[in-house]
XYZ file of C-alpha atoms in Angstrom:
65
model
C 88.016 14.772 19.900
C 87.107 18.158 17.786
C 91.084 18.506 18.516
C 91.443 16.557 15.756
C 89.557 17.774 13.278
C 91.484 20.023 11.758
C 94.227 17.367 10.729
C 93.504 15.759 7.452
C 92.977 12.031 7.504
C 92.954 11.296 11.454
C 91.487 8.664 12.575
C 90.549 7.736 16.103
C 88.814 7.659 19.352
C 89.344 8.940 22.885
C 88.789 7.635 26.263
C 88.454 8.152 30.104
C 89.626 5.231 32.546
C 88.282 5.363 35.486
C 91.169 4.567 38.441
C 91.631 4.428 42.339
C 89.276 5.482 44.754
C 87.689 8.634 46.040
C 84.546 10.665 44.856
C 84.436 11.649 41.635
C 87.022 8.808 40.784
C 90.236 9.914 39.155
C 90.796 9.712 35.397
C 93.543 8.756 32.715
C 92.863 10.979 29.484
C 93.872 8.747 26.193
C 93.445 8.868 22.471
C 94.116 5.631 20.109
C 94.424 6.174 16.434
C 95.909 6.134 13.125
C 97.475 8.639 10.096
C 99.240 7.755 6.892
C 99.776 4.302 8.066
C 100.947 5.282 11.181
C 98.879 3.790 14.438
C 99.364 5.428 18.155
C 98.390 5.942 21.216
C 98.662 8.400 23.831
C 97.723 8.176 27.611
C 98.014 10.809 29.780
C 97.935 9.547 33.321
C 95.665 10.827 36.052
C 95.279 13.553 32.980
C 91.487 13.768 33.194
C 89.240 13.479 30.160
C 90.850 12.373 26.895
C 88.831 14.526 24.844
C 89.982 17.484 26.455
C 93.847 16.245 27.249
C 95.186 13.155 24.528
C 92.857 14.464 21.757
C 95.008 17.852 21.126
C 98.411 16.146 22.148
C 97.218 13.198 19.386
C 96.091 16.128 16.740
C 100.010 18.074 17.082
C 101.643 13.792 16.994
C 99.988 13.867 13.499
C 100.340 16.700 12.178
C 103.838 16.220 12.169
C 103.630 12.899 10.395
């Protein structure tokens, strides 16, 4: 996510799971990564798109690291 850009030396990826029924299919929003030695994860459920919703939420984890 462009979220985390700004934050020196983040690393990781984001991610949509697709859940349920119905059309379009609900979503969990998550973000996996890693700072200073520091691995997380965040999962926002039935958030949506994880670019959009973990990726900032993961960018203001790290920056307080």
């Amino acid at each position: 996510g462009r979220a985390g850009a700004s934050v020196p030396d983040l690393a990781g990826k984001t991610g949509t799971a697709e859940f349920g029924t119905g059309t379009p299919l609900p979503t969990h929003a998550w973000f996996i990564g890693f700072r200073k030695g520091v691995g997380f994860a965040i999962l926002v459920e039935g958030g949506g798109v994880g670019g959009r919703v973990a990726a900032p939420m993961a960018a203001r984890f790290a920056e307080a690291l």
